[in-house]
């Protein structure tokens, strides 16, 4: 990110230079993962994923300085992001019910996800059908590679709860996407 | 996320392969350099706008506080609490918080009939989940 002190003209002249540099580094380190995580949490909507990541970074910017350790800052950041994603899903639910049939959105200029679109849609639906806790645990741990304790800190749930959510989510997804599950023989060969 | 010690339960080879195929078929499009640049530029603009907006809000509150103080002084009426006016002018910017509260209220009202998405674990499962899954 190029958020330098000079680029902000007089607007934030009194803002600590180190704070902005820290924020630049923070955005650079977490931008891609944040957008990817938001994308998976909101069911493959690239525009919404970027909006959610933007909102989370904005809030993180306002909270800079409260956190001495990067690890705590990033946990807090991903917690904001996860909550923003949930907020987005709730608003989408409201919009769909209030507006009914909405006209189709204009085509998204962002690059489409790779792979088989029909398969992606099926996986997306199966993940979206999971209850919130299971969906968040599965996406954070199995798809995004966070540890159980990190996922627990991000979602504000106990590690044991995350583990049981993971267990249940995996069972439901394997049932919903049975044809995706390879047989033991195929895995071993 | 500094502590990368993996505390995940090991998956069976079948589960591992299944999770991998879900991850592969459900991955966000990669961030290109152009997308990153656009993302950063937009974020920078939003931060700048936010700072300016916040300052205008502060200035508005300060002007209102001064005007109120003058009115009270000219009317020869003592303010009920001398610290009250100063407290308004010096308070933390509540703009974002009040916006969030209002938004949450609207969401709570409109999604009251939304089925509970965070499934509670049955008590019997909770009681034995640590034994089964560890912590």
GROMACS .gro file of C-alpha atoms in nm:
model
  324
    1UNK     CA    1   0.000   0.000   0.000
    2UNK     CA    2   0.123   0.350  -0.067
    3UNK     CA    3  -0.036   0.529   0.223
    4UNK     CA    4   0.256   0.762   0.290
    5UNK     CA    5   0.246   1.068   0.511
    6UNK     CA    6   0.296   1.297   0.214
    7UNK     CA    7   0.015   1.139   0.018
    8UNK     CA    8  -0.238   1.246   0.278
    9UNK     CA    9  -0.160   1.618   0.232
   10UNK     CA   10  -0.261   1.813   0.537
   11UNK     CA   11  -0.544   1.587   0.640
   12UNK     CA   12  -0.351   1.374   0.884
   13UNK     CA   13  -0.039   1.582   0.933
   14UNK     CA   14  -0.043   1.514   1.304
   15UNK     CA   15  -0.079   1.142   1.268
   16UNK     CA   16   0.221   0.947   1.383
   17UNK     CA   17   0.444   0.854   1.091
   18UNK     CA   18   0.525   0.518   1.245
   19UNK     CA   19   0.157   0.443   1.274
   20UNK     CA   20   0.108   0.486   0.900
   21UNK     CA   21   0.416   0.280   0.820
   22UNK     CA   22   0.289   0.006   1.051
   23UNK     CA   23  -0.045   0.019   0.877
   24UNK     CA   24   0.112   0.000   0.529
   25UNK     CA   25   0.300  -0.311   0.638
   26UNK     CA   26  -0.009  -0.456   0.798
   27UNK     CA   27  -0.220  -0.409   0.483
   28UNK     CA   28   0.054  -0.554   0.264
   29UNK     CA   29   0.085  -0.857   0.489
   30UNK     CA   30  -0.286  -0.931   0.524
   31UNK     CA   31  -0.460  -0.791   0.215
   32UNK     CA   32  -0.469  -1.104   0.000
   33UNK     CA   33  -0.564  -1.335   0.283
   34UNK     CA   34  -0.833  -1.096   0.406
   35UNK     CA   35  -0.999  -1.073   0.065
   36UNK     CA   36  -0.973  -1.450   0.017
   37UNK     CA   37  -1.121  -1.523   0.358
   38UNK     CA   38  -1.406  -1.276   0.306
   39UNK     CA   39  -1.473  -1.428  -0.036
   40UNK     CA   40  -1.514  -1.772   0.115
   41UNK     CA   41  -1.726  -1.646   0.405
   42UNK     CA   42  -1.977  -1.464   0.182
   43UNK     CA   43  -2.009  -1.732  -0.082
   44UNK     CA   44  -1.783  -1.629  -0.363
   45UNK     CA   45  -1.886  -1.265  -0.408
   46UNK     CA   46  -1.567  -1.083  -0.515
   47UNK     CA   47  -1.711  -0.730  -0.486
   48UNK     CA   48  -1.853  -0.795  -0.140
   49UNK     CA   49  -1.527  -0.959  -0.031
   50UNK     CA   50  -1.330  -0.647  -0.120
   51UNK     CA   51  -1.583  -0.422   0.054
   52UNK     CA   52  -1.565  -0.633   0.368
   53UNK     CA   53  -1.186  -0.635   0.368
   54UNK     CA   54  -1.183  -0.257   0.314
   55UNK     CA   55  -1.417  -0.202   0.606
   56UNK     CA   56  -1.209  -0.425   0.831
   57UNK     CA   57  -0.888  -0.243   0.736
   58UNK     CA   58  -1.053   0.094   0.800
   59UNK     CA   59  -1.151  -0.016   1.148
   60UNK     CA   60  -0.806  -0.159   1.205
   61UNK     CA   61  -0.656   0.176   1.107
   62UNK     CA   62  -0.864   0.351   1.370
   63UNK     CA   63  -0.755   0.096   1.628
   64UNK     CA   64  -0.384   0.109   1.549
   65UNK     CA   65  -0.180   0.191   1.852
   66UNK     CA   66  -0.401  -0.009   2.083
   67UNK     CA   67  -0.205  -0.319   1.999
   68UNK     CA   68   0.164  -0.365   2.071
   69UNK     CA   69   0.188  -0.713   1.927
   70UNK     CA   70   0.113  -0.780   1.563
   71UNK     CA   71  -0.039  -1.117   1.654
   72UNK     CA   72  -0.305  -0.955   1.873
   73UNK     CA   73  -0.371  -0.690   1.611
   74UNK     CA   74  -0.421  -0.950   1.339
   75UNK     CA   75  -0.649  -1.163   1.556
   76UNK     CA   76  -0.856  -0.854   1.624
   77UNK     CA   77  -0.851  -0.764   1.255
   78UNK     CA   78  -0.975  -1.105   1.144
   79UNK     CA   79  -1.242  -1.092   1.411
   80UNK     CA   80  -1.367  -0.764   1.264
   81UNK     CA   81  -1.353  -0.915   0.918
   82UNK     CA   82  -1.549  -1.223   1.021
   83UNK     CA   83  -1.813  -1.007   1.186
   84UNK     CA   84  -1.830  -0.781   0.880
   85UNK     CA   85  -1.886  -1.086   0.662
   86UNK     CA   86  -2.170  -1.197   0.888
   87UNK     CA   87  -2.316  -0.847   0.882
   88UNK     CA   88  -2.303  -0.856   0.502
   89UNK     CA   89  -2.487  -1.189   0.493
   90UNK     CA   90  -2.755  -1.053   0.722
   91UNK     CA   91  -2.803  -0.742   0.505
   92UNK     CA   92  -2.817  -0.959   0.196
   93UNK     CA   93  -3.088  -1.166   0.360
   94UNK     CA   94  -3.284  -0.848   0.439
   95UNK     CA   95  -3.239  -0.707   0.088
   96UNK     CA   96  -3.355  -1.030  -0.074
   97UNK     CA   97  -3.671  -1.034   0.131
   98UNK     CA   98  -3.750  -0.666   0.102
   99UNK     CA   99  -3.672  -0.624  -0.265
  100UNK     CA  100  -3.787  -0.966  -0.383
  101UNK     CA  101  -3.672  -1.024  -0.736
  102UNK     CA  102  -3.391  -0.778  -0.797
  103UNK     CA  103  -3.261  -0.695  -1.145
  104UNK     CA  104  -2.941  -0.877  -1.225
  105UNK     CA  105  -2.620  -0.703  -1.121
  106UNK     CA  106  -2.395  -0.574  -1.398
  107UNK     CA  107  -2.111  -0.814  -1.477
  108UNK     CA  108  -1.826  -0.798  -1.225
  109UNK     CA  109  -1.504  -0.674  -1.387
  110UNK     CA  110  -1.294  -0.872  -1.137
  111UNK     CA  111  -1.144  -1.197  -1.262
  112UNK     CA  112  -1.367  -1.498  -1.207
  113UNK     CA  113  -1.261  -1.777  -0.974
  114UNK     CA  114  -1.075  -2.053  -1.146
  115UNK     CA  115  -1.197  -2.411  -1.181
  116UNK     CA  116  -1.531  -2.566  -1.269
  117UNK     CA  117  -1.800  -2.301  -1.204
  118UNK     CA  118  -2.073  -2.562  -1.144
  119UNK     CA  119  -1.863  -2.744  -0.888
  120UNK     CA  120  -1.772  -2.414  -0.723
  121UNK     CA  121  -2.142  -2.327  -0.701
  122UNK     CA  122  -2.222  -2.660  -0.536
  123UNK     CA  123  -1.943  -2.622  -0.282
  124UNK     CA  124  -2.046  -2.262  -0.222
  125UNK     CA  125  -2.405  -2.368  -0.152
  126UNK     CA  126  -2.298  -2.652   0.076
  127UNK     CA  127  -2.069  -2.420   0.275
  128UNK     CA  128  -2.338  -2.151   0.290
  129UNK     CA  129  -2.589  -2.406   0.424
  130UNK     CA  130  -2.370  -2.475   0.728
  131UNK     CA  131  -2.470  -2.300   1.050
  132UNK     CA  132  -2.260  -1.990   1.113
  133UNK     CA  133  -2.029  -2.142   1.375
  134UNK     CA  134  -1.952  -2.446   1.164
  135UNK     CA  135  -1.906  -2.241   0.849
  136UNK     CA  136  -1.663  -2.001   1.016
  137UNK     CA  137  -1.466  -2.281   1.182
  138UNK     CA  138  -1.441  -2.481   0.859
  139UNK     CA  139  -1.339  -2.185   0.644
  140UNK     CA  140  -1.089  -2.048   0.897
  141UNK     CA  141  -0.918  -2.375   0.986
  142UNK     CA  142  -0.957  -2.611   0.691
  143UNK     CA  143  -0.967  -2.366   0.403
  144UNK     CA  144  -0.760  -2.073   0.528
  145UNK     CA  145  -0.510  -2.260   0.742
  146UNK     CA  146  -0.562  -2.088   1.078
  147UNK     CA  147  -0.491  -2.303   1.380
  148UNK     CA  148  -0.774  -2.404   1.611
  149UNK     CA  149  -0.659  -2.160   1.879
  150UNK     CA  150  -0.639  -1.877   1.626
  151UNK     CA  151  -0.988  -1.958   1.500
  152UNK     CA  152  -1.108  -1.967   1.861
  153UNK     CA  153  -0.960  -1.622   1.925
  154UNK     CA  154  -1.103  -1.482   1.603
  155UNK     CA  155  -1.455  -1.611   1.655
  156UNK     CA  156  -1.461  -1.569   2.032
  157UNK     CA  157  -1.544  -1.933   2.089
  158UNK     CA  158  -1.369  -2.199   2.295
  159UNK     CA  159  -1.116  -2.421   2.120
  160UNK     CA  160  -1.326  -2.726   2.210
  161UNK     CA  161  -1.627  -2.566   2.041
  162UNK     CA  162  -1.422  -2.497   1.729
  163UNK     CA  163  -1.315  -2.861   1.719
  164UNK     CA  164  -1.668  -2.989   1.749
  165UNK     CA  165  -1.784  -2.739   1.484
  166UNK     CA  166  -1.509  -2.867   1.255
  167UNK     CA  167  -1.611  -3.226   1.317
  168UNK     CA  168  -1.975  -3.155   1.239
  169UNK     CA  169  -1.904  -2.930   0.940
  170UNK     CA  170  -1.684  -3.194   0.782
  171UNK     CA  171  -1.951  -3.459   0.831
  172UNK     CA  172  -2.221  -3.240   0.672
  173UNK     CA  173  -2.005  -3.139   0.380
  174UNK     CA  174  -1.898  -3.494   0.309
  175UNK     CA  175  -2.265  -3.589   0.301
  176UNK     CA  176  -2.365  -3.295   0.080
  177UNK     CA  177  -2.070  -3.339  -0.154
  178UNK     CA  178  -2.036  -3.714  -0.139
  179UNK     CA  179  -1.915  -3.739  -0.497
  180UNK     CA  180  -1.623  -3.510  -0.412
  181UNK     CA  181  -1.499  -3.745  -0.142
  182UNK     CA  182  -1.236  -3.980  -0.282
  183UNK     CA  183  -1.235  -4.341  -0.174
  184UNK     CA  184  -0.966  -4.462   0.066
  185UNK     CA  185  -0.808  -4.675  -0.208
  186UNK     CA  186  -0.783  -4.380  -0.445
  187UNK     CA  187  -0.623  -4.170  -0.171
  188UNK     CA  188  -0.364  -4.433  -0.090
  189UNK     CA  189  -0.268  -4.504  -0.451
  190UNK     CA  190  -0.083  -1.468   1.374
  191UNK     CA  191   0.259  -1.539   1.509
  192UNK     CA  192   0.203  -1.874   1.675
  193UNK     CA  193   0.185  -2.115   1.383
  194UNK     CA  194   0.194  -2.426   1.602
  195UNK     CA  195  -0.067  -2.646   1.444
  196UNK     CA  196  -0.321  -2.764   1.697
  197UNK     CA  197  -0.565  -2.913   1.446
  198UNK     CA  198  -0.686  -3.267   1.488
  199UNK     CA  199  -0.514  -3.486   1.230
  200UNK     CA  200  -0.757  -3.582   0.954
  201UNK     CA  201  -0.787  -3.925   0.798
  202UNK     CA  202  -0.638  -3.949   0.447
  203UNK     CA  203  -0.993  -3.951   0.305
  204UNK     CA  204  -1.093  -3.639   0.496
  205UNK     CA  205  -0.766  -3.471   0.410
  206UNK     CA  206  -0.823  -3.535   0.038
  207UNK     CA  207  -1.182  -3.419   0.064
  208UNK     CA  208  -1.086  -3.094   0.238
  209UNK     CA  209  -0.819  -3.034  -0.026
  210UNK     CA  210  -1.068  -3.074  -0.309
  211UNK     CA  211  -1.314  -2.839  -0.136
  212UNK     CA  212  -1.036  -2.584  -0.086
  213UNK     CA  213  -0.928  -2.614  -0.450
  214UNK     CA  214  -1.275  -2.577  -0.596
  215UNK     CA  215  -1.377  -2.298  -0.359
  216UNK     CA  216  -1.090  -2.050  -0.377
  217UNK     CA  217  -1.105  -1.677  -0.444
  218UNK     CA  218  -0.961  -1.550  -0.771
  219UNK     CA  219  -0.599  -1.449  -0.713
  220UNK     CA  220  -0.522  -1.086  -0.634
  221UNK     CA  221  -0.342  -0.943  -0.934
  222UNK     CA  222  -0.104  -0.649  -0.906
  223UNK     CA  223  -0.369  -0.424  -1.065
  224UNK     CA  224  -0.633  -0.536  -0.816
  225UNK     CA  225  -0.396  -0.475  -0.525
  226UNK     CA  226  -0.321  -0.125  -0.653
  227UNK     CA  227  -0.692  -0.044  -0.690
  228UNK     CA  228  -0.766  -0.189  -0.346
  229UNK     CA  229  -0.491   0.018  -0.182
  230UNK     CA  230  -0.591   0.337  -0.364
  231UNK     CA  231  -0.952   0.297  -0.255
  232UNK     CA  232  -0.852   0.224   0.104
  233UNK     CA  233  -0.625   0.527   0.111
  234UNK     CA  234  -0.908   0.744  -0.020
  235UNK     CA  235  -1.152   0.610   0.238
  236UNK     CA  236  -0.905   0.673   0.520
  237UNK     CA  237  -0.847   1.030   0.400
  238UNK     CA  238  -1.222   1.093   0.368
  239UNK     CA  239  -1.280   0.944   0.711
  240UNK     CA  240  -1.023   1.172   0.873
  241UNK     CA  241  -1.166   1.481   0.704
  242UNK     CA  242  -1.521   1.378   0.790
  243UNK     CA  243  -1.423   1.318   1.150
  244UNK     CA  244  -1.254   1.660   1.173
  245UNK     CA  245  -1.560   1.831   1.025
  246UNK     CA  246  -1.773   1.651   1.279
  247UNK     CA  247  -1.542   1.766   1.560
  248UNK     CA  248  -1.550   2.121   1.427
  249UNK     CA  249  -1.929   2.112   1.407
  250UNK     CA  250  -1.961   1.991   1.765
  251UNK     CA  251  -1.709   2.252   1.885
  252UNK     CA  252  -1.896   2.537   1.708
  253UNK     CA  253  -2.226   2.415   1.850
  254UNK     CA  254  -2.077   2.395   2.198
  255UNK     CA  255  -1.934   2.749   2.176
  256UNK     CA  256  -2.266   2.883   2.044
  257UNK     CA  257  -2.454   2.712   2.325
  258UNK     CA  258  -2.212   2.849   2.585
  259UNK     CA  259  -2.257   3.202   2.446
  260UNK     CA  260  -2.635   3.168   2.452
  261UNK     CA  261  -2.632   3.050   2.811
  262UNK     CA  262  -2.393   3.327   2.912
  263UNK     CA  263  -2.591   3.599   2.733
  264UNK     CA  264  -2.916   3.481   2.884
  265UNK     CA  265  -2.756   3.514   3.224
  266UNK     CA  266  -2.853   3.165   3.309
  267UNK     CA  267  -2.602   2.931   3.463
  268UNK     CA  268  -2.562   2.602   3.290
  269UNK     CA  269  -2.712   2.326   3.505
  270UNK     CA  270  -2.377   2.155   3.507
  271UNK     CA  271  -2.071   2.355   3.412
  272UNK     CA  272  -1.890   2.047   3.289
  273UNK     CA  273  -2.169   1.936   3.060
  274UNK     CA  274  -2.088   2.158   2.763
  275UNK     CA  275  -1.718   2.091   2.785
  276UNK     CA  276  -1.781   1.722   2.801
  277UNK     CA  277  -1.973   1.728   2.473
  278UNK     CA  278  -1.697   1.918   2.296
  279UNK     CA  279  -1.426   1.691   2.421
  280UNK     CA  280  -1.599   1.361   2.393
  281UNK     CA  281  -1.471   1.083   2.173
  282UNK     CA  282  -1.610   1.086   1.820
  283UNK     CA  283  -1.920   0.876   1.849
  284UNK     CA  284  -2.005   0.898   1.481
  285UNK     CA  285  -1.896   0.550   1.383
  286UNK     CA  286  -2.028   0.395   1.699
  287UNK     CA  287  -2.369   0.556   1.667
  288UNK     CA  288  -2.384   0.452   1.301
  289UNK     CA  289  -2.299   0.096   1.402
  290UNK     CA  290  -2.558   0.093   1.680
  291UNK     CA  291  -2.825   0.223   1.443
  292UNK     CA  292  -2.730  -0.035   1.182
  293UNK     CA  293  -2.731  -0.316   1.438
  294UNK     CA  294  -3.073  -0.203   1.558
  295UNK     CA  295  -3.213  -0.209   1.204
  296UNK     CA  296  -3.061  -0.551   1.143
  297UNK     CA  297  -3.192  -0.687   1.471
  298UNK     CA  298  -3.542  -0.564   1.389
  299UNK     CA  299  -3.544  -0.690   1.033
  300UNK     CA  300  -3.379  -1.025   1.093
  301UNK     CA  301  -3.580  -1.118   1.399
  302UNK     CA  302  -3.743  -1.398   1.202
  303UNK     CA  303  -3.414  -1.516   1.056
  304UNK     CA  304  -3.351  -1.874   1.168
  305UNK     CA  305  -3.069  -1.894   1.420
  306UNK     CA  306  -2.763  -1.966   1.215
  307UNK     CA  307  -2.524  -2.042   1.497
  308UNK     CA  308  -2.625  -2.389   1.593
  309UNK     CA  309  -2.598  -2.458   1.964
  310UNK     CA  310  -2.440  -2.784   2.058
  311UNK     CA  311  -2.667  -3.021   2.249
  312UNK     CA  312  -2.569  -3.038   2.618
  313UNK     CA  313  -2.490  -3.410   2.604
  314UNK     CA  314  -2.255  -3.353   2.311
  315UNK     CA  315  -2.093  -3.059   2.485
  316UNK     CA  316  -2.031  -3.268   2.795
  317UNK     CA  317  -1.840  -3.536   2.606
  318UNK     CA  318  -1.697  -3.328   2.320
  319UNK     CA  319  -1.372  -3.264   2.507
  320UNK     CA  320  -1.327  -3.635   2.567
  321UNK     CA  321  -1.393  -3.714   2.203
  322UNK     CA  322  -1.213  -3.428   2.040
  323UNK     CA  323  -0.967  -3.309   2.298
  324UNK     CA  324  -0.898  -2.941   2.357
   0.00000   0.00000   0.00000
